[in-house]
mmCIF file of N, CA and C in Angstrom:
data_model
loop_
_atom_site.group_PDB
_atom_site.id
_atom_site.type_symbol
_atom_site.label_atom_id
_atom_site.label_comp_id
_atom_site.label_asym_id
_atom_site.label_seq_id
_atom_site.Cartn_x
_atom_site.Cartn_y
_atom_site.Cartn_z
ATOM 1 N N UNK A 1485 -8.354 -0.280 -8.995
ATOM 2 C CA UNK A 1485 -7.078 -0.604 -8.376
ATOM 3 C C UNK A 1485 -7.262 -1.541 -7.189
ATOM 4 N N UNK A 1486 -8.427 -1.459 -6.534
ATOM 5 C CA UNK A 1486 -8.633 -2.315 -5.369
ATOM 6 C C UNK A 1486 -8.580 -3.796 -5.701
ATOM 7 N N UNK A 1487 -9.115 -4.190 -6.847
ATOM 8 C CA UNK A 1487 -9.250 -5.595 -7.160
ATOM 9 C C UNK A 1487 -8.002 -6.274 -7.671
ATOM 10 N N UNK A 1488 -6.921 -5.549 -7.868
ATOM 11 C CA UNK A 1488 -5.737 -6.150 -8.485
ATOM 12 C C UNK A 1488 -4.649 -6.517 -7.484
ATOM 13 N N UNK A 1489 -4.926 -6.439 -6.213
ATOM 14 C CA UNK A 1489 -3.986 -6.827 -5.152
ATOM 15 C C UNK A 1489 -2.735 -5.953 -5.114
ATOM 16 N N UNK A 1490 -2.869 -4.705 -5.570
ATOM 17 C CA UNK A 1490 -1.703 -3.829 -5.563
ATOM 18 C C UNK A 1490 -1.232 -3.485 -4.144
ATOM 19 N N UNK A 1491 -2.054 -3.722 -3.139
ATOM 20 C CA UNK A 1491 -1.640 -3.423 -1.765
ATOM 21 C C UNK A 1491 -1.008 -4.630 -1.069
ATOM 22 N N UNK A 1492 -0.837 -5.723 -1.784
ATOM 23 C CA UNK A 1492 -0.280 -6.931 -1.177
ATOM 24 C C UNK A 1492 1.121 -6.681 -0.610
ATOM 25 N N UNK A 1493 1.943 -5.954 -1.338
ATOM 26 C CA UNK A 1493 3.291 -5.672 -0.838
ATOM 27 C C UNK A 1493 3.236 -4.826 0.423
ATOM 28 N N UNK A 1494 2.263 -3.911 0.487
ATOM 29 C CA UNK A 1494 2.095 -3.103 1.701
ATOM 30 C C UNK A 1494 1.783 -3.999 2.898
ATOM 31 N N UNK A 1495 0.969 -5.024 2.669
ATOM 32 C CA UNK A 1495 0.646 -5.957 3.757
ATOM 33 C C UNK A 1495 1.892 -6.704 4.212
ATOM 34 N N UNK A 1496 2.705 -7.142 3.263
ATOM 35 C CA UNK A 1496 3.944 -7.838 3.627
ATOM 36 C C UNK A 1496 4.879 -6.896 4.385
ATOM 37 N N UNK A 1497 4.990 -5.662 3.916
ATOM 38 C CA UNK A 1497 5.827 -4.677 4.612
ATOM 39 C C UNK A 1497 5.340 -4.457 6.042
ATOM 40 N N UNK A 1498 4.027 -4.357 6.200
ATOM 41 C CA UNK A 1498 3.455 -4.137 7.535
ATOM 42 C C UNK A 1498 3.748 -5.312 8.460
ATOM 43 N N UNK A 1499 3.687 -6.526 7.929
ATOM 44 C CA UNK A 1499 4.001 -7.703 8.749
ATOM 45 C C UNK A 1499 5.471 -7.700 9.121
ATOM 46 N N UNK A 1500 6.321 -7.284 8.205
ATOM 47 C CA UNK A 1500 7.754 -7.218 8.495
ATOM 48 C C UNK A 1500 8.032 -6.185 9.589
ATOM 49 N N UNK A 1501 7.311 -5.064 9.555
ATOM 50 C CA UNK A 1501 7.484 -4.054 10.611
ATOM 51 C C UNK A 1501 7.039 -4.583 11.968
ATOM 52 N N UNK A 1502 6.182 -5.588 11.972
ATOM 53 C CA UNK A 1502 5.721 -6.199 13.230
ATOM 54 C C UNK A 1502 6.672 -7.292 13.701
ATOM 55 N N UNK A 1503 7.753 -7.512 12.962
ATOM 56 C CA UNK A 1503 8.760 -8.453 13.422
ATOM 57 C C UNK A 1503 8.880 -9.740 12.619
ATOM 58 N N UNK A 1504 8.001 -9.966 11.679
ATOM 59 C CA UNK A 1504 8.085 -11.162 10.845
ATOM 60 C C UNK A 1504 9.117 -10.906 9.743
ATOM 61 N N UNK A 1505 10.086 -11.802 9.557
ATOM 62 C CA UNK A 1505 11.046 -11.596 8.464
ATOM 63 C C UNK A 1505 10.295 -11.402 7.144
ATOM 64 N N UNK A 1506 10.784 -10.476 6.312
ATOM 65 C CA UNK A 1506 10.059 -10.146 5.090
ATOM 66 C C UNK A 1506 9.823 -11.381 4.227
ATOM 67 N N UNK A 1507 10.770 -12.271 4.167
ATOM 68 C CA UNK A 1507 10.604 -13.488 3.358
ATOM 69 C C UNK A 1507 9.362 -14.263 3.792
ATOM 70 N N UNK A 1508 9.189 -14.390 5.102
ATOM 71 C CA UNK A 1508 8.010 -15.090 5.628
ATOM 72 C C UNK A 1508 6.747 -14.263 5.414
ATOM 73 N N UNK A 1509 6.850 -12.962 5.610
ATOM 74 C CA UNK A 1509 5.694 -12.076 5.408
ATOM 75 C C UNK A 1509 5.229 -12.158 3.954
ATOM 76 N N UNK A 1510 6.175 -12.178 3.034
ATOM 77 C CA UNK A 1510 5.850 -12.286 1.614
ATOM 78 C C UNK A 1510 5.127 -13.605 1.344
ATOM 79 N N UNK A 1511 5.592 -14.687 1.952
ATOM 80 C CA UNK A 1511 4.953 -15.994 1.759
ATOM 81 C C UNK A 1511 3.528 -15.995 2.318
ATOM 82 N N UNK A 1512 3.336 -15.419 3.498
ATOM 83 C CA UNK A 1512 2.004 -15.351 4.104
ATOM 84 C C UNK A 1512 1.047 -14.592 3.192
ATOM 85 N N UNK A 1513 1.486 -13.442 2.714
ATOM 86 C CA UNK A 1513 0.626 -12.621 1.857
ATOM 87 C C UNK A 1513 0.401 -13.318 0.514
ATOM 88 N N UNK A 1514 1.397 -14.020 0.027
ATOM 89 C CA UNK A 1514 1.221 -14.784 -1.207
ATOM 90 C C UNK A 1514 0.132 -15.836 -1.070
ATOM 91 N N UNK A 1515 0.126 -16.550 0.058
ATOM 92 C CA UNK A 1515 -0.930 -17.542 0.315
ATOM 93 C C UNK A 1515 -2.285 -16.857 0.433
ATOM 94 N N UNK A 1516 -2.311 -15.704 1.082
ATOM 95 C CA UNK A 1516 -3.545 -14.939 1.235
ATOM 96 C C UNK A 1516 -4.104 -14.512 -0.128
ATOM 97 N N UNK A 1517 -3.236 -13.991 -0.986
ATOM 98 C CA UNK A 1517 -3.676 -13.553 -2.314
ATOM 99 C C UNK A 1517 -4.174 -14.752 -3.126
ATOM 100 N N UNK A 1518 -3.456 -15.854 -3.063
ATOM 101 C CA UNK A 1518 -3.900 -17.050 -3.794
ATOM 102 C C UNK A 1518 -5.289 -17.479 -3.313
ATOM 103 N N UNK A 1519 -5.503 -17.449 -2.002
ATOM 104 C CA UNK A 1519 -6.810 -17.805 -1.439
ATOM 105 C C UNK A 1519 -7.889 -16.854 -1.948
ATOM 106 N N UNK A 1520 -7.556 -15.563 -1.990
ATOM 107 C CA UNK A 1520 -8.518 -14.570 -2.490
ATOM 108 C C UNK A 1520 -8.892 -14.854 -3.936
ATOM 109 N N UNK A 1521 -7.913 -15.141 -4.766
ATOM 110 C CA UNK A 1521 -8.176 -15.419 -6.173
ATOM 111 C C UNK A 1521 -9.063 -16.653 -6.307
ATOM 112 N N UNK A 1522 -8.710 -17.707 -5.569
ATOM 113 C CA UNK A 1522 -9.484 -18.951 -5.641
ATOM 114 C C UNK A 1522 -10.906 -18.782 -5.134
ATOM 115 N N UNK A 1523 -11.109 -17.860 -4.197
ATOM 116 C CA UNK A 1523 -12.423 -17.651 -3.595
ATOM 117 C C UNK A 1523 -13.124 -16.396 -4.105
ATOM 118 N N UNK A 1524 -12.570 -15.818 -5.168
ATOM 119 C CA UNK A 1524 -13.160 -14.630 -5.797
ATOM 120 C C UNK A 1524 -13.417 -13.507 -4.778
ATOM 121 N N UNK A 1525 -12.381 -13.227 -3.993
ATOM 122 C CA UNK A 1525 -12.434 -12.161 -2.996
ATOM 123 C C UNK A 1525 -11.316 -11.175 -3.293
ATOM 124 N N UNK A 1526 -11.434 -9.975 -2.753
ATOM 125 C CA UNK A 1526 -10.322 -9.039 -2.837
ATOM 126 C C UNK A 1526 -9.924 -8.642 -1.422
ATOM 127 N N UNK A 1527 -8.771 -8.041 -1.298
ATOM 128 C CA UNK A 1527 -8.244 -7.722 0.030
ATOM 129 C C UNK A 1527 -9.163 -6.785 0.800
ATOM 130 N N UNK A 1528 -9.789 -5.851 0.099
ATOM 131 C CA UNK A 1528 -10.662 -4.876 0.757
ATOM 132 C C UNK A 1528 -11.903 -5.520 1.365
ATOM 133 N N UNK A 1529 -12.287 -6.698 0.876
ATOM 134 C CA UNK A 1529 -13.502 -7.337 1.375
ATOM 135 C C UNK A 1529 -13.248 -8.258 2.574
ATOM 136 N N UNK A 1530 -11.984 -8.453 2.940
ATOM 137 C CA UNK A 1530 -11.664 -9.394 4.008
ATOM 138 C C UNK A 1530 -11.885 -8.790 5.388
ATOM 139 N N UNK A 1531 -12.260 -9.638 6.312
ATOM 140 C CA UNK A 1531 -12.398 -9.241 7.711
ATOM 141 C C UNK A 1531 -11.103 -9.560 8.440
ATOM 142 N N UNK A 1532 -10.979 -9.061 9.629
ATOM 143 C CA UNK A 1532 -9.805 -9.373 10.445
ATOM 144 C C UNK A 1532 -9.702 -10.880 10.665
ATOM 145 N N UNK A 1533 -10.823 -11.543 10.896
ATOM 146 C CA UNK A 1533 -10.797 -12.997 11.065
ATOM 147 C C UNK A 1533 -10.276 -13.697 9.811
ATOM 148 N N UNK A 1534 -10.646 -13.188 8.631
ATOM 149 C CA UNK A 1534 -10.123 -13.748 7.382
ATOM 150 C C UNK A 1534 -8.602 -13.626 7.349
ATOM 151 N N UNK A 1535 -8.095 -12.436 7.657
ATOM 152 C CA UNK A 1535 -6.645 -12.226 7.649
ATOM 153 C C UNK A 1535 -5.952 -13.138 8.649
ATOM 154 N N UNK A 1536 -6.546 -13.311 9.808
ATOM 155 C CA UNK A 1536 -5.911 -14.115 10.859
ATOM 156 C C UNK A 1536 -5.882 -15.606 10.538
ATOM 157 N N UNK A 1537 -6.632 -16.021 9.535
ATOM 158 C CA UNK A 1537 -6.515 -17.408 9.072
ATOM 159 C C UNK A 1537 -5.104 -17.663 8.529
ATOM 160 N N UNK A 1538 -4.436 -16.592 8.102
ATOM 161 C CA UNK A 1538 -3.124 -16.709 7.476
ATOM 162 C C UNK A 1538 -1.976 -16.322 8.398
ATOM 163 N N UNK A 1539 -2.257 -15.485 9.400
ATOM 164 C CA UNK A 1539 -1.222 -15.107 10.365
ATOM 165 C C UNK A 1539 -1.856 -14.436 11.577
ATOM 166 N N UNK A 1540 -1.443 -14.858 12.774
ATOM 167 C CA UNK A 1540 -1.949 -14.199 13.986
ATOM 168 C C UNK A 1540 -1.360 -12.790 14.156
ATOM 169 N N UNK A 1541 -0.353 -12.434 13.347
ATOM 170 C CA UNK A 1541 0.235 -11.102 13.437
ATOM 171 C C UNK A 1541 -0.633 -10.031 12.796
ATOM 172 N N UNK A 1542 -1.658 -10.435 12.057
ATOM 173 C CA UNK A 1542 -2.570 -9.447 11.506
ATOM 174 C C UNK A 1542 -3.422 -8.887 12.641
ATOM 175 N N UNK A 1543 -3.529 -7.561 12.676
ATOM 176 C CA UNK A 1543 -4.345 -6.905 13.692
ATOM 177 C C UNK A 1543 -5.266 -5.899 12.997
ATOM 178 N N UNK A 1544 -6.000 -5.136 13.775
ATOM 179 C CA UNK A 1544 -6.976 -4.204 13.203
ATOM 180 C C UNK A 1544 -6.339 -3.221 12.230
ATOM 181 N N UNK A 1545 -5.066 -2.934 12.391
ATOM 182 C CA UNK A 1545 -4.359 -2.010 11.501
ATOM 183 C C UNK A 1545 -4.348 -2.523 10.064
ATOM 184 N N UNK A 1546 -4.428 -3.836 9.883
ATOM 185 C CA UNK A 1546 -4.358 -4.408 8.535
ATOM 186 C C UNK A 1546 -5.523 -3.939 7.677
ATOM 187 N N UNK A 1547 -6.683 -3.753 8.266
ATOM 188 C CA UNK A 1547 -7.850 -3.295 7.513
ATOM 189 C C UNK A 1547 -7.594 -1.893 6.960
ATOM 190 N N UNK A 1548 -6.953 -1.049 7.755
ATOM 191 C CA UNK A 1548 -6.647 0.316 7.310
ATOM 192 C C UNK A 1548 -5.505 0.340 6.296
ATOM 193 N N UNK A 1549 -4.532 -0.548 6.448
ATOM 194 C CA UNK A 1549 -3.361 -0.509 5.569
ATOM 195 C C UNK A 1549 -3.576 -1.227 4.246
ATOM 196 N N UNK A 1550 -4.682 -1.943 4.106
ATOM 197 C CA UNK A 1550 -4.929 -2.713 2.884
ATOM 198 C C UNK A 1550 -5.701 -1.916 1.839
ATOM 199 N N UNK A 1551 -5.750 -0.606 1.996
ATOM 200 C CA UNK A 1551 -6.483 0.219 1.039
ATOM 201 C C UNK A 1551 -5.522 0.898 0.067
ATOM 202 N N UNK A 1552 -6.029 1.221 -1.097
ATOM 203 C CA UNK A 1552 -5.226 1.940 -2.086
ATOM 204 C C UNK A 1552 -4.812 3.291 -1.518
ATOM 205 N N UNK A 1553 -5.721 3.960 -0.816
ATOM 206 C CA UNK A 1553 -5.413 5.267 -0.243
ATOM 207 C C UNK A 1553 -4.237 5.189 0.726
ATOM 208 N N UNK A 1554 -4.238 4.174 1.588
ATOM 209 C CA UNK A 1554 -3.139 4.013 2.544
ATOM 210 C C UNK A 1554 -1.834 3.726 1.816
ATOM 211 N N UNK A 1555 -1.902 2.950 0.765
ATOM 212 C CA UNK A 1555 -0.713 2.640 -0.027
ATOM 213 C C UNK A 1555 -0.134 3.907 -0.647
ATOM 214 N N UNK A 1556 -0.990 4.742 -1.196
ATOM 215 C CA UNK A 1556 -0.545 5.994 -1.808
ATOM 216 C C UNK A 1556 0.068 6.898 -0.748
ATOM 217 N N UNK A 1557 -0.589 7.045 0.401
ATOM 218 C CA UNK A 1557 -0.082 7.913 1.481
ATOM 219 C C UNK A 1557 1.242 7.411 2.048
ATOM 220 N N UNK A 1558 1.474 6.109 1.990
ATOM 221 C CA UNK A 1558 2.684 5.528 2.579
ATOM 222 C C UNK A 1558 3.956 5.937 1.845
ATOM 223 N N UNK A 1559 3.831 6.368 0.609
ATOM 224 C CA UNK A 1559 5.010 6.753 -0.178
ATOM 225 C C UNK A 1559 5.282 8.242 -0.005
ATOM 226 N N UNK A 1560 5.608 8.611 1.223
ATOM 227 C CA UNK A 1560 5.824 10.017 1.558
ATOM 228 C C UNK A 1560 7.318 10.341 1.511
ATOM 229 N N UNK A 1561 7.878 10.203 0.314
ATOM 230 C CA UNK A 1561 9.273 10.534 0.051
ATOM 231 C C UNK A 1561 9.321 11.392 -1.207
ATOM 232 N N UNK A 1562 10.425 12.077 -1.440
ATOM 233 C CA UNK A 1562 10.544 12.930 -2.614
ATOM 234 C C UNK A 1562 10.179 12.122 -3.859
ATOM 235 N N UNK A 1563 9.232 12.657 -4.623
ATOM 236 C CA UNK A 1563 8.781 11.977 -5.829
ATOM 237 C C UNK A 1563 7.755 10.884 -5.587
ATOM 238 N N UNK A 1564 7.381 10.679 -4.317
ATOM 239 C CA UNK A 1564 6.411 9.643 -3.982
ATOM 240 C C UNK A 1564 4.983 10.055 -4.280
ATOM 241 N N UNK A 1565 4.083 9.136 -4.016
ATOM 242 C CA UNK A 1565 2.678 9.336 -4.358
ATOM 243 C C UNK A 1565 1.844 9.971 -3.251
ATOM 244 N N UNK A 1566 2.430 10.167 -2.082
ATOM 245 C CA UNK A 1566 1.673 10.787 -0.986
ATOM 246 C C UNK A 1566 1.179 12.163 -1.424
ATOM 247 N N UNK A 1567 -0.042 12.513 -1.047
ATOM 248 C CA UNK A 1567 -0.591 13.815 -1.472
ATOM 249 C C UNK A 1567 0.324 14.994 -1.169
ATOM 250 N N UNK A 1568 0.993 15.006 -0.025
ATOM 251 C CA UNK A 1568 1.889 16.119 0.294
ATOM 252 C C UNK A 1568 3.044 16.195 -0.697
ATOM 253 N N UNK A 1569 3.547 15.036 -1.122
ATOM 254 C CA UNK A 1569 4.637 15.009 -2.094
ATOM 255 C C UNK A 1569 4.168 15.467 -3.469
ATOM 256 N N UNK A 1570 3.005 15.031 -3.869
ATOM 257 C CA UNK A 1570 2.458 15.427 -5.176
ATOM 258 C C UNK A 1570 2.234 16.941 -5.198
ATOM 259 N N UNK A 1571 1.655 17.477 -4.133
ATOM 260 C CA UNK A 1571 1.431 18.926 -4.074
ATOM 261 C C UNK A 1571 2.744 19.697 -4.088
ATOM 262 N N UNK A 1572 3.741 19.179 -3.401
ATOM 263 C CA UNK A 1572 5.047 19.851 -3.382
ATOM 264 C C UNK A 1572 5.680 19.845 -4.768
ATOM 265 N N UNK A 1573 5.588 18.731 -5.490
ATOM 266 C CA UNK A 1573 6.161 18.671 -6.845
ATOM 267 C C UNK A 1573 5.387 19.576 -7.794
ATOM 268 N N UNK A 1574 4.071 19.677 -7.615
ATOM 269 C CA UNK A 1574 3.276 20.604 -8.428
ATOM 270 C C UNK A 1574 3.719 22.036 -8.189
ATOM 271 N N UNK A 1575 3.931 22.393 -6.930
ATOM 272 C CA UNK A 1575 4.378 23.754 -6.603
ATOM 273 C C UNK A 1575 5.740 24.024 -7.228
ATOM 274 N N UNK A 1576 6.652 23.057 -7.137
ATOM 275 C CA UNK A 1576 7.976 23.223 -7.750
ATOM 276 C C UNK A 1576 7.853 23.423 -9.262
ATOM 277 N N UNK A 1577 7.009 22.621 -9.877
ATOM 278 C CA UNK A 1577 6.830 22.695 -11.328
ATOM 279 C C UNK A 1577 6.236 24.034 -11.733
ATOM 280 N N UNK A 1578 5.247 24.488 -10.981
ATOM 281 C CA UNK A 1578 4.639 25.793 -11.287
ATOM 282 C C UNK A 1578 5.670 26.913 -11.181
ATOM 283 N N UNK A 1579 6.519 26.831 -10.157
ATOM 284 C CA UNK A 1579 7.566 27.841 -9.994
ATOM 285 C C UNK A 1579 8.544 27.801 -11.166
ATOM 286 N N UNK A 1580 8.901 26.592 -11.599
ATOM 287 C CA UNK A 1580 9.829 26.461 -12.721
ATOM 288 C C UNK A 1580 9.208 26.999 -13.998
ATOM 289 N N UNK A 1581 7.955 26.682 -14.241
ATOM 290 C CA UNK A 1581 7.264 27.161 -15.445
ATOM 291 C C UNK A 1581 7.130 28.669 -15.402
ATOM 292 N N UNK A 1582 6.724 29.204 -14.264
ATOM 293 C CA UNK A 1582 6.558 30.653 -14.133
ATOM 294 C C UNK A 1582 7.896 31.358 -14.355
ATOM 295 N N UNK A 1583 8.961 30.818 -13.822
ATOM 296 C CA UNK A 1583 10.274 31.410 -13.993
ATOM 297 C C UNK A 1583 10.728 31.349 -15.433
ATOM 298 N N UNK A 1584 10.423 30.271 -16.109
ATOM 299 C CA UNK A 1584 10.799 30.121 -17.516
ATOM 300 C C UNK A 1584 10.036 31.077 -18.393
ATOM 301 N N UNK A 1585 8.767 31.285 -18.080
ATOM 302 C CA UNK A 1585 7.935 32.206 -18.847
ATOM 303 C C UNK A 1585 8.460 33.631 -18.700
ATOM 304 N N UNK A 1586 8.861 33.973 -17.485
ATOM 305 C CA UNK A 1586 9.381 35.331 -17.235
ATOM 306 C C UNK A 1586 10.720 35.508 -17.942
ATOM 307 N N UNK A 1587 11.597 34.499 -17.917
ATOM 308 C CA UNK A 1587 12.901 34.602 -18.557
ATOM 309 C C UNK A 1587 12.809 34.525 -20.084
ATOM 310 N N UNK A 1588 11.835 33.787 -20.581
ATOM 311 C CA UNK A 1588 11.704 33.572 -22.025
ATOM 312 C C UNK A 1588 10.322 34.001 -22.496
ATOM 313 N N UNK A 1589 10.083 35.318 -22.583
ATOM 314 C CA UNK A 1589 8.739 35.789 -22.951
ATOM 315 C C UNK A 1589 8.332 35.417 -24.366
#
């Protein structure tokens, strides 16, 4: 999953949270991804200096937010991929199954 740029949207979202309009953030990340493809690099291999070639708004947080794990954790809403959400849905499902088994032996 790391090599397919699935965290690119997370990077654009993070830039937008720092005050860059999303349209511009999307363009910056698009140029970054194109550069990575042309140079046979992936987002996880970039340094902060690499990121700053594309925008001075990139800071040390970008290294942490460009991971698949951070992307998964960021979806902390009902039905999202965050571990707490997945565990909660598993618990709900187990309760539903257990209740169904008891009602329908």
